[in-house]
Amino acid sequence: MLTHLQPSSAAPGRVVILGAGGFVARALATRLTASGIPVVAVPSRQIDLAAAEAGPALAALLQAGDAVVMTSALTPDKGRDAATLMKNLRMAESVAAALAARPCAQLVYLSSDAVYDWRHPLVAETTAPSPTDLYSTMHLAREQLLGAATVAAKVPFCILRPCAVYGPGDTHNGYGPNRFARTALAEGKIKLFGGGEEMRDHVFIDDLTAVIELTLRHRSTGTLNVVSGRSTSFAEVAAQIAARCPKPVAIEPQPRGGPVTHRHFDPSALLRAFPQHRPTDLASGLPRLLATP
Amino acid sequence: MIGFVGLSHLGLNYSLATAAKGFDVVAYDPDAALATRCTTGNFPIEEPGFKELFAANRGRLRYTSDAALLAQCDLVFYALDIRTNDRNESDTGPLTKLIHDTVPVLAAGTTVVLLSQVSPGYTRQLVADLTKRPEVKARTFYYQVETLIFGAAVQRAMEPERYIVGSADPTAPVPARFAAWHAAFQCPVLVMRYESAELAKIAINFFLVSSVSTTNTLAEVCEAIGADWNEIAPALRLDKRIGPHAYLKPGLGIAGGNLERDLVTVRSLAARHGTDDRVVAAWQANSVYRRDWALRCVHQKLLGRVRDPLLAVWGIAYKQDTHSVKNSPSVELLRALPGVRILAHDPAAQLPDTGCGHVTVVPGPLDALEGADALLVMTPWKVYAGITAADIKARLKGRLVIDPNAVLDEKGCRAAGLDYHRLGC
């Protein structure tokens, strides 16, 4: 649930985006710039948040009126081991140190729906987080670490937990719409685990950046799941992509590695927080993905 | 003479029912303006049959702000409603103050009965505190469970199913005057220790909540798989373990405040005593989730598709036949749609002071429909059931009708080409 410290929408003075080389960060920078909001994009090559000197370096860059959006994370494709976990935690520690030295106007942390146990069939913000691997443990630990730091520094703190994000410009190749679109266009096939029965909530990238912009404009605090509220099976996603491709696409079943799991989200808190937000449905989002996969 | 203290919903109904059974009644409240208002028949509550019953029995009923009149009573009921806060926590402070302020007036032989909704342990502590005060002459204290239902308060006060009485000594007979009052209502009387009676009230509400929550959980499954809960419910009513009067109608969560208050009370007791409250937490979560059914529905069906929509909302009260908007799903919906143009109607309830500035109240239900893109029937008032699909179709600009409680003629709406949605299907 979010609380808006700024009930009327107002553009932040400046937004510092950490992890600026990533999929979400790039889309966010484009959006904010188009909205006339000054953006300072900080990629890892400029400040490696996992490095020892990162905290002071970031503090030197921050101004009191800045809103900071932390998208930086080593995702599971970069490693699922303890070393990756510790690097990710050091990134949060650096941000915490920077905030202690130079408190800013707001911190928005991009967490993940991974903090919830897969056994919850319907997830809401009131669902208790229950990490099941090091990646989800990392996000929850970062939420706690940054939460404590922002309380100490008196910085408004907003946690966003998006579910599976898809859209043009994705740098990952995770199982789902992005990979399906790429292989459909390049190879004329989509590989599905089992029958693709698993239900998932897929969020279009523009919806996520729109919600981030709203949290910045309202200086929101609290925790919010960024979801569409409508889950679709991977089989249905694959079928919709195949139907939109210019050439025939074969959908190829592959052996399934684990049991079938489903995930649905209650979007009520998002609808209440931002009544003007209109989630993009797959029928609208997939053509835009296929246009620039 | 029988006395009532506290002219809120509970006190007004029970004092009137007592007068209607032939007893002379003094009904006291420290608010002189309220007592005067009631004397003139201008009551702050809306209940079917109340005004008629008052008209027939006003000769035996005296509303007053003069506490000294309570000295004439040999049986006095304390019936102040217990307010709850935004977290559904009870505030018994005003009741406790009212009791301590007025009990010293009562005569030595007076029987005192507490009707207000208190938490387990309250009555015994209250009695212990009162008996320490030398100026308190009354020495006989009971707690009696009330099961007032908003919108059916008069009927239930006049025709109770049973009385549950909490006593310091359940083995001792109740005083003759109290027994005579019970006899007038011709129903079973169960006497038990204070704590049992206090918890019995909560137990009744818990079984209601469990029925409501079970119904809502399965109604949503119906919506997902193409079943219809209305076809299932009759089968359950014929099951002896469930019964013909079970709460089997899907709804927008648990509203009104009283049931939520008891859930909060038991979670507080569980936390203090280390008992398992996980099922209670699940009921609370399910209630909030189902409350927002209409919000999700209108977002999904309309708000993402129509620019600057106009909504018609019928019903503001938390349920029919009441003016109360406490925990009303309708009010929660209105507050969740700031910036959306809304025309709303309710036969009795008014908009709350906060969060509804974007809503315009109109005098009649049909007035709300003119040019609207969708109709949401948020409170199942009977007056709405009488409005035909043709009347709706003629005025509504769009086709969407969201009728969670199935107030309207579903077949008629569908036949008229309206895009009709209700709970459980």
XYZ file of C-alpha atoms in Angstrom:
718
model
C 0.000 0.000 0.000
C 1.232 3.460 -0.830
C 0.896 6.800 0.879
C 1.260 9.834 -1.331
C 3.240 12.552 0.436
C 2.394 14.772 -2.528
C -1.330 14.231 -3.218
C -1.244 16.457 -6.311
C 1.056 15.339 -9.088
C 4.249 17.402 -9.367
C 7.412 16.658 -11.298
C 10.463 15.897 -9.142
C 13.365 18.328 -9.476
C 15.766 15.671 -10.722
C 15.748 11.890 -10.891
C 18.921 9.863 -10.425
C 18.567 6.420 -11.997
C 20.954 3.764 -10.705
C 21.678 0.787 -12.925
C 21.035 2.970 -15.936
C 22.284 0.443 -18.464
C 19.442 -1.965 -17.736
C 16.181 -2.644 -19.523
C 13.887 -0.877 -17.067
C 16.265 2.021 -16.401
C 16.654 2.871 -20.060
C 12.932 2.838 -20.636
C 12.411 4.924 -17.507
C 15.000 7.510 -18.536
C 13.332 7.827 -21.931
C 9.934 8.284 -20.339
C 11.009 10.830 -17.741
C 12.973 12.832 -20.273
C 9.938 12.918 -22.542
C 7.951 14.212 -19.560
C 10.440 17.040 -19.121
C 11.930 15.654 -15.924
C 15.723 16.068 -15.603
C 17.417 12.684 -15.410
C 20.879 11.696 -14.264
C 21.523 8.191 -15.540
C 24.192 6.359 -13.556
C 25.288 3.091 -15.155
C 27.520 0.577 -13.388
C 30.461 1.576 -15.526
C 30.241 5.075 -13.968
C 29.666 3.941 -10.386
C 30.013 0.260 -9.587
C 27.767 0.116 -6.561
C 29.363 -3.156 -5.486
C 32.746 -1.470 -5.158
C 34.060 -0.231 -1.814
C 34.224 3.446 -2.790
C 30.745 3.519 -4.355
C 28.939 5.091 -1.388
C 31.010 8.302 -1.260
C 31.020 8.497 -5.064
C 27.259 8.349 -5.184
C 26.914 10.810 -2.302
C 29.077 13.284 -4.195
C 26.683 13.084 -7.099
C 23.464 13.487 -5.118
C 21.619 16.750 -4.454
C 19.156 17.281 -1.631
C 16.137 17.549 -3.936
C 16.924 14.424 -5.950
C 14.688 11.411 -6.212
C 16.736 8.232 -6.589
C 15.467 5.188 -8.440
C 17.511 2.059 -7.799
C 17.115 -0.480 -10.564
C 20.613 -1.970 -10.181
C 20.782 -5.701 -9.611
C 22.666 -8.719 -10.775
C 19.785 -10.820 -12.071
C 19.713 -14.639 -11.809
C 21.141 -15.015 -15.300
C 24.332 -13.366 -13.928
C 24.536 -15.884 -11.108
C 22.486 -17.502 -8.380
C 25.337 -18.115 -5.921
C 26.384 -16.577 -2.623
C 28.944 -14.317 -4.298
C 26.204 -12.742 -6.450
C 24.018 -12.330 -3.378
C 26.781 -10.533 -1.504
C 27.556 -8.259 -4.461
C 23.909 -7.305 -4.681
C 23.797 -6.566 -0.972
C 26.923 -4.417 -1.224
C 25.134 -2.343 -3.882
C 22.344 -1.607 -1.425
C 24.879 -0.907 1.307
C 26.506 1.700 -0.962
C 23.161 3.379 -1.601
C 22.450 3.353 2.135
C 25.836 4.966 2.847
C 25.201 7.623 0.206
C 21.788 8.457 1.666
C 23.279 8.725 5.148
C 25.827 11.213 3.858
C 23.486 13.069 1.518
C 19.765 12.536 2.267
C 17.591 13.114 -0.775
C 13.894 13.691 -1.470
C 12.873 10.087 -2.175
C 14.222 6.610 -2.838
C 12.328 4.255 -5.125
C 13.613 0.705 -4.994
C 12.796 -1.698 -7.795
C 12.330 -5.009 -6.018
C 10.613 -8.089 -7.420
C 7.572 -10.294 -7.005
C 10.114 -13.033 -6.326
C 9.934 -12.097 -2.637
C 6.611 -13.966 -2.482
C 6.428 -17.723 -2.155
C 5.286 -19.412 -5.358
C 2.739 -21.383 -3.383
C 0.531 -18.313 -2.948
C -2.022 -18.563 -5.772
C -3.202 -14.977 -5.337
C -0.696 -12.396 -4.204
C -1.418 -8.971 -2.741
C 0.713 -6.485 -0.861
C -0.640 -8.007 2.348
C 0.836 -11.387 1.415
C 3.818 -12.012 3.676
C 7.105 -12.152 1.739
C 8.697 -15.565 1.916
C 11.844 -15.812 -0.233
C 12.655 -19.229 -1.623
C 16.117 -18.675 -3.158
C 19.117 -16.362 -2.902
C 17.773 -13.965 -5.542
C 14.483 -13.398 -3.737
C 16.322 -13.321 -0.402
C 18.513 -10.602 -1.872
C 15.550 -8.408 -2.808
C 13.891 -8.778 0.566
C 17.177 -8.132 2.397
C 17.742 -5.039 0.256
C 14.227 -3.808 1.054
C 15.004 -4.175 4.762
C 18.462 -2.660 4.493
C 17.295 0.340 2.504
C 14.213 0.661 4.696
C 16.368 1.043 7.785
C 18.698 3.464 5.987
C 15.870 5.666 4.752
C 14.276 5.776 8.198
C 17.599 6.893 9.679
C 18.144 9.463 6.913
C 14.464 10.556 6.937
C 14.131 9.838 3.227
C 10.680 8.774 1.895
C 11.011 5.191 0.661
C 8.955 3.387 -1.949
C 9.302 -0.298 -2.822
C 7.914 -1.486 -6.146
C 7.608 -5.219 -6.748
C 6.947 -5.800 -10.444
C 6.059 -9.212 -11.778
C 7.389 -10.482 -15.126
C 8.183 -7.433 -17.273
C 8.176 -7.629 -21.067
C 8.563 -5.181 -23.896
C 10.965 -3.753 -26.468
C 14.577 -3.412 -25.366
C 14.704 -6.250 -22.864
C 18.316 -7.175 -22.159
C 17.449 -10.513 -20.579
C 16.321 -13.573 -22.407
C 14.121 -15.052 -19.736
C 11.394 -17.568 -20.446
C 8.314 -15.647 -21.504
C 7.095 -13.084 -24.047
C 10.504 -11.582 -24.854
C 12.198 -14.890 -25.631
C 9.096 -16.171 -27.407
C 9.042 -13.104 -29.664
C 12.736 -13.333 -30.494
C 12.727 -17.021 -31.377
C 9.440 -16.733 -33.229
C 10.786 -13.975 -35.464
C 14.331 -15.340 -35.832
C 13.798 -19.091 -35.907
C 10.099 -19.501 -36.587
C 9.550 -21.458 -33.387
C 8.667 -21.071 -29.725
C 9.813 -23.636 -27.184
C 7.318 -24.247 -24.385
C 7.969 -26.177 -21.213
C 5.333 -28.899 -21.074
C 2.101 -27.551 -22.430
C 2.847 -24.019 -21.231
C 0.045 -24.309 -18.697
C 1.624 -22.008 -16.116
C -0.369 -18.823 -15.545
C 1.651 -15.646 -15.115
C 0.943 -11.934 -14.897
C 2.968 -10.137 -17.588
C 3.567 -6.399 -17.172
C 4.392 -4.263 -20.180
C 7.513 -2.144 -19.713
C 5.638 1.113 -20.292
C 3.249 0.244 -17.473
C 6.131 -0.234 -15.068
C 7.795 3.047 -16.030
C 4.431 4.795 -15.824
C 3.967 3.573 -12.261
C 7.509 4.619 -11.340
C 6.824 8.089 -12.726
C 3.602 8.283 -10.710
C 5.417 7.320 -7.493
C 7.928 10.081 -8.226
C 5.259 12.655 -9.005
C 3.371 11.835 -5.799
C 6.458 11.186 -3.661
C 4.853 7.939 -2.648
C 6.008 5.782 0.247
C 5.188 2.172 1.027
C 5.090 -1.026 -0.967
C 3.241 -1.730 -4.193
C 3.100 -4.675 -6.559
C 3.271 -3.531 -10.173
C 1.013 -5.965 -12.012
C -1.602 -6.086 -14.720
C -4.059 -8.074 -12.604
C -4.710 -10.580 -15.391
C -2.735 -13.789 -15.632
C -2.285 -15.655 -18.887
C -0.763 -19.063 -19.586
C 2.555 -19.260 -21.423
C 0.720 -21.332 -24.026
C -1.708 -18.481 -24.647
C 1.129 -15.942 -24.838
C 2.941 -18.160 -27.335
C -0.217 -18.585 -29.405
C -0.849 -14.837 -29.459
C 2.739 -14.144 -30.558
C 2.630 -16.855 -33.222
C -0.628 -15.468 -34.566
C 0.958 -12.025 -34.959
C 4.155 -13.126 -36.698
C 4.442 -12.597 -40.448
C 5.655 -16.163 -41.049
C 4.386 -19.477 -39.606
C 5.648 -20.255 -36.102
C 5.953 -23.761 -34.657
C 5.223 -24.123 -30.955
C 7.459 -26.912 -29.673
C 6.827 -28.585 -26.309
C 9.928 -29.254 -24.237
C 10.331 -31.498 -21.188
C 9.243 -29.663 -18.086
C 11.864 -29.200 -15.366
C 9.546 -28.798 -12.417
C 5.931 -28.888 -11.341
C 3.336 -26.555 -12.862
C 2.974 -23.389 -10.792
C 0.602 -20.482 -11.284
C 0.707 -16.906 -10.114
C -2.060 -14.343 -9.971
C -2.026 -10.873 -8.473
C -4.707 -8.770 -6.851
C -4.297 -5.354 -8.534
C -6.625 -3.532 -6.117
C -3.880 -1.657 -4.277
C -2.423 -0.430 -7.577
C -5.860 0.692 -8.776
C -6.417 2.521 -5.506
C -2.969 4.114 -5.459
C -3.161 5.330 -9.034
C -6.762 5.338 -10.284
C -5.639 6.895 -13.550
C -3.288 3.993 -14.348
C -4.530 1.785 -17.178
C -2.595 -1.492 -17.549
C -1.698 -2.536 -21.089
C -3.237 -5.860 -22.063
C -1.338 -8.461 -24.070
C -3.349 -7.682 -27.186
C -1.860 -4.189 -27.131
C 1.568 -4.967 -25.705
C 2.608 -7.930 -27.831
C 2.419 -6.097 -31.194
C 4.707 -3.408 -29.765
C 7.097 -6.084 -28.543
C 7.122 -7.786 -31.940
C 7.744 -4.475 -33.695
C 11.027 -4.058 -31.762
C 11.868 -7.358 -30.046
C -40.336 1.320 35.400
C -37.566 0.072 33.164
C -34.647 2.305 32.278
C -32.419 2.482 29.226
C -29.188 4.442 29.142
C -27.688 5.533 25.823
C -29.882 6.604 22.911
C -27.844 5.131 20.088
C -29.047 2.467 17.657
C -29.124 -0.272 20.266
C -30.775 1.734 23.015
C -33.423 3.240 20.757
C -34.509 -0.126 19.398
C -34.529 -2.034 22.672
C -36.234 0.724 24.640
C -38.957 0.899 21.994
C -39.359 -2.887 21.921
C -39.672 -2.891 25.705
C -42.386 -0.233 25.584
C -44.121 -2.204 22.843
C -44.263 -5.199 25.192
C -46.259 -3.110 27.653
C -43.573 -1.820 30.039
C -43.205 1.801 31.055
C -39.801 2.997 29.941
C -37.443 5.855 30.743
C -34.799 6.224 28.032
C -31.931 8.449 29.125
C -29.074 10.090 27.307
C -26.880 12.921 28.605
C -27.320 14.673 25.241
C -30.366 16.870 25.910
C -30.779 17.787 22.241
C -30.864 14.121 21.290
C -33.463 13.326 23.934
C -35.619 16.212 22.732
C -35.232 15.125 19.134
C -36.356 11.588 19.982
C -39.316 12.881 21.960
C -40.589 14.594 18.821
C -40.167 11.411 16.771
C -37.174 12.722 14.839
C -34.827 9.787 15.313
C -31.184 9.647 14.191
C -31.601 6.103 12.859
C -33.408 4.498 9.935
C -35.037 1.122 10.642
C -38.041 -0.493 8.961
C -41.091 -0.392 11.249
C -39.463 1.857 13.851
C -41.589 4.958 13.327
C -44.805 2.931 13.237
C -43.935 1.103 16.443
C -43.035 4.397 18.107
C -46.344 5.943 17.069
C -48.218 3.056 18.631
C -46.278 3.026 21.907
C -45.044 6.541 22.563
C -47.325 6.851 25.599
C -45.205 4.354 27.533
C -41.861 5.792 26.458
C -40.175 8.855 27.915
C -36.932 10.151 26.466
C -34.969 12.304 28.871
C -31.615 13.814 29.694
C -32.476 13.875 33.394
C -30.511 11.029 34.970
C -32.429 11.369 38.229
C -35.408 9.682 36.594
C -33.403 6.457 36.488
C -33.794 6.268 40.252
C -37.405 5.192 39.681
C -36.326 2.134 37.662
C -35.886 -1.330 39.124
C -34.323 -2.675 35.911
C -31.856 -0.581 33.902
C -30.222 -1.528 30.607
C -27.022 0.136 29.424
C -27.270 0.136 25.652
C -24.789 2.603 24.223
C -23.353 1.507 20.865
C -19.625 0.929 20.976
C -17.875 2.903 18.282
C -14.963 1.414 16.379
C -12.043 3.214 14.813
C -10.580 2.813 11.315
C -8.856 -0.376 12.467
C -12.178 -1.757 13.765
C -10.963 -1.557 17.351
C -13.617 -0.890 19.990
C -13.597 2.179 22.157
C -15.440 1.329 25.374
C -14.340 4.571 27.024
C -17.629 6.460 26.466
C -19.660 3.493 27.764
C -17.520 3.116 30.867
C -17.814 6.823 31.602
C -21.575 6.753 31.080
C -21.958 3.821 33.466
C -19.762 5.342 36.163
C -21.582 8.673 35.829
C -25.079 7.243 36.174
C -24.927 4.059 38.275
C -24.717 6.026 41.543
C -28.207 7.372 40.768
C -29.739 3.893 40.783
C -31.581 2.535 43.819
C -30.172 -0.291 45.942
C -32.391 -3.026 44.526
C -31.959 -2.129 40.884
C -30.880 -4.813 38.451
C -28.317 -3.493 35.980
C -27.972 -5.134 32.565
C -25.226 -4.308 30.123
C -26.346 -4.658 26.480
C -23.485 -2.913 24.720
C -20.988 -4.846 22.581
C -18.054 -5.395 24.922
C -14.966 -7.578 24.789
C -14.619 -10.702 26.942
C -13.504 -9.714 30.410
C -15.063 -6.262 30.322
C -18.134 -6.984 32.473
C -16.300 -8.689 35.338
C -13.772 -5.867 35.498
C -16.533 -3.264 35.354
C -18.446 -4.918 38.179
C -15.284 -5.126 40.270
C -14.652 -1.426 39.732
C -18.240 -0.403 40.481
C -18.513 -2.411 43.670
C -15.458 -0.637 45.047
C -17.346 2.634 44.933
C -19.312 3.160 48.177
C -21.773 5.518 46.482
C -22.907 2.732 44.123
C -25.913 1.092 45.741
C -26.932 -1.297 42.939
C -25.302 -4.678 43.428
C -26.845 -6.933 40.761
C -25.139 -6.793 37.374
C -25.735 -8.833 34.231
C -24.449 -8.806 30.687
C -26.897 -9.687 27.938
C -25.944 -10.444 24.347
C -27.612 -8.343 21.694
C -27.675 -9.469 18.091
C -28.977 -6.318 16.470
C -28.925 -6.394 12.683
C -28.944 -3.077 10.859
C -32.060 -2.949 8.735
C -33.806 -5.632 10.806
C -33.282 -4.180 14.286
C -36.944 -3.721 15.183
C -37.958 -7.189 14.075
C -35.099 -8.805 15.952
C -35.708 -6.742 19.090
C -39.387 -7.734 19.075
C -38.861 -11.372 18.137
C -35.491 -12.504 19.515
C -34.343 -16.077 18.858
C -33.027 -16.393 22.428
C -31.450 -14.376 25.172
C -27.922 -15.072 26.305
C -27.291 -13.714 29.785
C -23.937 -13.370 31.485
C -24.063 -13.604 35.260
C -21.689 -13.443 38.220
C -23.397 -16.644 39.413
C -25.014 -18.640 36.569
C -26.540 -21.088 39.059
C -28.651 -18.395 40.724
C -32.023 -17.419 39.212
C -32.211 -13.962 37.645
C -34.234 -11.337 39.602
C -37.986 -11.515 39.131
C -38.206 -8.195 37.309
C -35.558 -9.247 34.793
C -37.256 -12.633 34.382
C -40.579 -10.898 33.739
C -38.971 -8.794 31.038
C -37.577 -11.972 29.436
C -40.962 -13.644 29.651
C -42.547 -10.845 27.660
C -40.448 -11.817 24.654
C -41.238 -15.548 24.859
C -37.914 -17.038 23.866
C -35.332 -19.327 25.482
C -33.012 -17.713 28.026
C -29.536 -19.125 28.510
C -27.663 -17.995 31.615
C -23.906 -18.455 31.788
C -20.831 -16.794 33.270
C -19.953 -13.288 32.069
C -17.031 -14.363 29.890
C -19.026 -17.105 28.187
C -21.813 -14.710 27.299
C -19.376 -12.119 26.013
C -17.656 -14.728 23.861
C -20.991 -16.214 22.736
C -21.757 -12.941 21.012
C -18.459 -13.178 19.167
C -19.017 -16.866 18.429
C -22.287 -16.070 16.663
C -20.556 -13.480 14.514
C -17.678 -15.842 13.772
C -20.022 -18.457 12.352
C -21.616 -15.753 10.219
C -18.205 -14.622 9.012
C -17.161 -18.164 8.217
C -20.302 -18.631 6.116
C -19.809 -15.312 4.336
C -16.135 -15.993 3.684
C -16.744 -19.534 2.482
C -19.509 -18.306 0.210
C -17.345 -15.527 -1.206
C -14.379 -17.831 -1.742
C -16.455 -20.339 -3.683
C -18.461 -17.646 -5.486
C -15.199 -16.390 -6.965
C -14.362 -19.914 -8.100
C -17.798 -19.979 -9.745
C -16.970 -16.755 -11.581
C -13.729 -18.320 -12.825
C -15.023 -21.694 -14.016
C -18.487 -20.876 -15.330
C -20.496 -22.244 -12.395
C -23.317 -20.266 -10.774
C -23.386 -19.955 -7.008
C -27.125 -19.283 -7.113
C -27.582 -22.843 -8.348
C -25.393 -24.259 -5.580
C -26.777 -22.351 -2.564
C -30.198 -24.123 -2.533
C -28.439 -27.470 -2.261
C -26.535 -26.235 0.773
C -29.676 -24.924 2.439
C -31.147 -28.432 2.320
C -28.117 -29.838 4.127
C -28.931 -30.244 7.809
C -25.362 -29.330 8.793
C -25.668 -25.980 7.028
C -29.351 -25.079 7.141
C -32.031 -22.961 5.496
C -31.014 -19.677 7.122
C -27.250 -19.871 6.527
C -25.477 -16.824 5.109
C -24.984 -18.130 1.590
C -25.380 -14.998 -0.461
C -22.141 -13.727 -2.007
C -21.265 -10.209 -0.957
C -18.644 -7.505 -1.106
C -16.745 -8.773 1.917
C -17.774 -8.255 5.519
C -19.134 -4.760 5.978
C -20.813 -2.739 8.681
C -18.192 -2.792 11.398
C -19.587 -5.211 13.985
C -18.241 -8.398 12.439
C -14.887 -6.767 11.711
C -14.760 -5.542 15.301
C -15.139 -9.087 16.603
C -12.405 -10.339 14.286
C -10.088 -7.665 15.635
C -11.105 -8.495 19.206
C -10.315 -12.184 18.800
C -7.008 -11.483 17.089
C -6.136 -9.272 20.039
C -7.119 -12.036 22.481
C -5.160 -14.584 20.433
C -2.072 -12.413 20.491
C -2.357 -11.964 24.244
C -3.029 -15.632 25.020
C -1.068 -17.330 22.239
C -3.978 -19.002 20.430
C -4.068 -19.681 16.678
C -5.694 -16.841 14.720
C -4.550 -17.658 11.191
C -8.017 -18.443 9.933
C -9.200 -15.071 11.266
C -6.424 -13.300 9.361
C -7.502 -15.144 6.224
C -11.113 -14.003 6.695
C -9.956 -10.416 7.050
C -7.817 -10.606 3.920
C -10.611 -12.230 1.927
C -13.043 -9.549 3.035
C -10.838 -6.724 1.780
C -10.210 -8.595 -1.463
C -13.893 -9.218 -2.187
C -14.811 -5.666 -1.171
C -12.823 -4.476 -4.201
C -14.591 -6.794 -6.673
C -16.560 -3.952 -8.234
C -13.474 -1.743 -8.428
C -11.549 -4.392 -10.353
C -14.569 -5.048 -12.526
C -15.137 -1.412 -13.516
C -11.431 -0.916 -14.241
C -11.312 -4.010 -16.380
C -14.570 -3.470 -18.251
C -14.704 0.281 -18.620
C -12.076 2.650 -17.279
C -9.306 1.513 -19.579
C -11.555 1.766 -22.599
C -13.704 4.887 -22.282
C -12.316 8.393 -22.099
C -13.638 10.570 -19.223
C -16.372 8.116 -18.252
C -19.482 8.940 -16.231
C -20.588 6.347 -13.682
C -23.986 5.865 -12.058
C -23.782 4.381 -8.563
C -26.888 3.184 -6.772
C -26.463 2.817 -3.034
C -24.079 4.408 -0.559
C -25.078 2.630 2.683
C -23.181 -0.511 3.693
C -26.391 -2.521 3.268
C -30.048 -1.948 2.538
C -32.493 -0.450 5.049
C -29.868 1.492 6.951
C -28.272 4.897 6.788
C -24.943 3.564 8.057
C -21.908 3.897 5.772
C -19.404 2.346 8.188
C -17.066 0.128 6.105
C -19.435 0.506 3.157
C -18.101 -1.139 -0.036
C -19.824 1.609 -1.995
C -17.969 4.344 -0.155
C -14.704 2.452 -0.564
C -15.386 2.231 -4.298
C -16.202 5.934 -4.596
C -13.030 6.856 -2.731
C -10.975 4.650 -5.037
C -12.149 6.515 -8.121
C -11.059 10.121 -7.610
C -11.217 12.116 -10.789
C -13.967 9.918 -12.230
C -17.326 11.650 -12.709
C -19.937 9.859 -10.618
C -23.655 10.390 -10.048
C -24.804 8.561 -6.913
C -28.122 7.837 -5.254
C -29.164 6.341 -1.927
C -32.626 6.340 -0.310
C -31.262 7.033 3.185
C -27.486 7.317 3.457
C -25.382 10.390 2.811
C -21.870 10.666 1.475
C -19.158 10.788 4.144
C -17.297 14.043 4.630
C -14.000 12.875 3.191
C -12.872 11.402 -0.105
C -16.069 11.785 -2.099
C -15.825 15.348 -3.391
C -15.953 14.104 -6.986
C -19.345 12.455 -6.439
C -22.653 14.213 -7.112
C -25.697 12.924 -5.234
C -28.926 12.951 -7.239
C -32.505 12.788 -5.912
C -33.655 9.683 -7.755
C -32.005 6.510 -9.059
C -33.043 7.210 -12.646
C -31.441 10.650 -12.439
C -28.082 8.965 -11.991
C -28.422 7.032 -15.235
C -28.747 9.912 -17.676
C -25.770 9.705 -20.014
C -23.794 7.332 -17.782
C -21.388 4.821 -19.271
C -22.061 2.213 -16.587
C -24.347 1.452 -13.670
C -23.038 -0.010 -10.423
C -25.639 -1.215 -7.905
C -23.575 -1.158 -4.745
C -26.304 -1.455 -2.081
C -29.222 -3.895 -2.503
C -32.078 -1.539 -1.671
C -35.474 -2.942 -2.654
C -36.329 0.211 -4.557
C -33.671 -0.647 -7.128
C -35.114 -4.109 -7.704
C -38.278 -2.480 -8.995
C -36.509 -0.625 -11.784
C -36.791 -2.467 -15.073
C -34.042 -3.247 -17.538
C -35.932 -1.168 -20.095
C -35.822 1.872 -17.798
C -32.091 1.390 -17.354
C -31.420 0.785 -21.044
C -33.387 3.880 -22.023
C -31.217 6.197 -19.947
C -27.817 4.559 -19.783
C -25.438 5.635 -22.520
C -23.221 2.559 -22.144
C -24.131 -1.098 -21.670
C -22.175 -2.048 -18.568
C -24.187 -2.991 -15.464
C -22.277 -4.166 -12.368
C -24.759 -5.587 -9.890
C -22.742 -7.554 -7.303
C -25.716 -8.383 -5.086
C -27.982 -9.420 -7.978
C -30.635 -6.822 -7.196
C -31.776 -6.317 -10.768
C -33.576 -8.695 -13.091
C -30.581 -10.499 -14.540
C -32.427 -12.135 -17.420
C -34.158 -8.890 -18.277
C -30.873 -7.008 -18.296
C -29.235 -9.552 -20.566
C -32.271 -9.627 -22.851
C -32.128 -5.851 -23.102
C -28.565 -6.103 -24.358
C -26.903 -4.869 -21.190
C -23.472 -6.241 -20.264
C -24.542 -7.595 -16.868
C -22.160 -8.796 -14.126
C -22.877 -10.088 -10.615
C -21.044 -12.004 -7.918
C -20.950 -15.761 -8.073
C -21.363 -16.265 -11.776
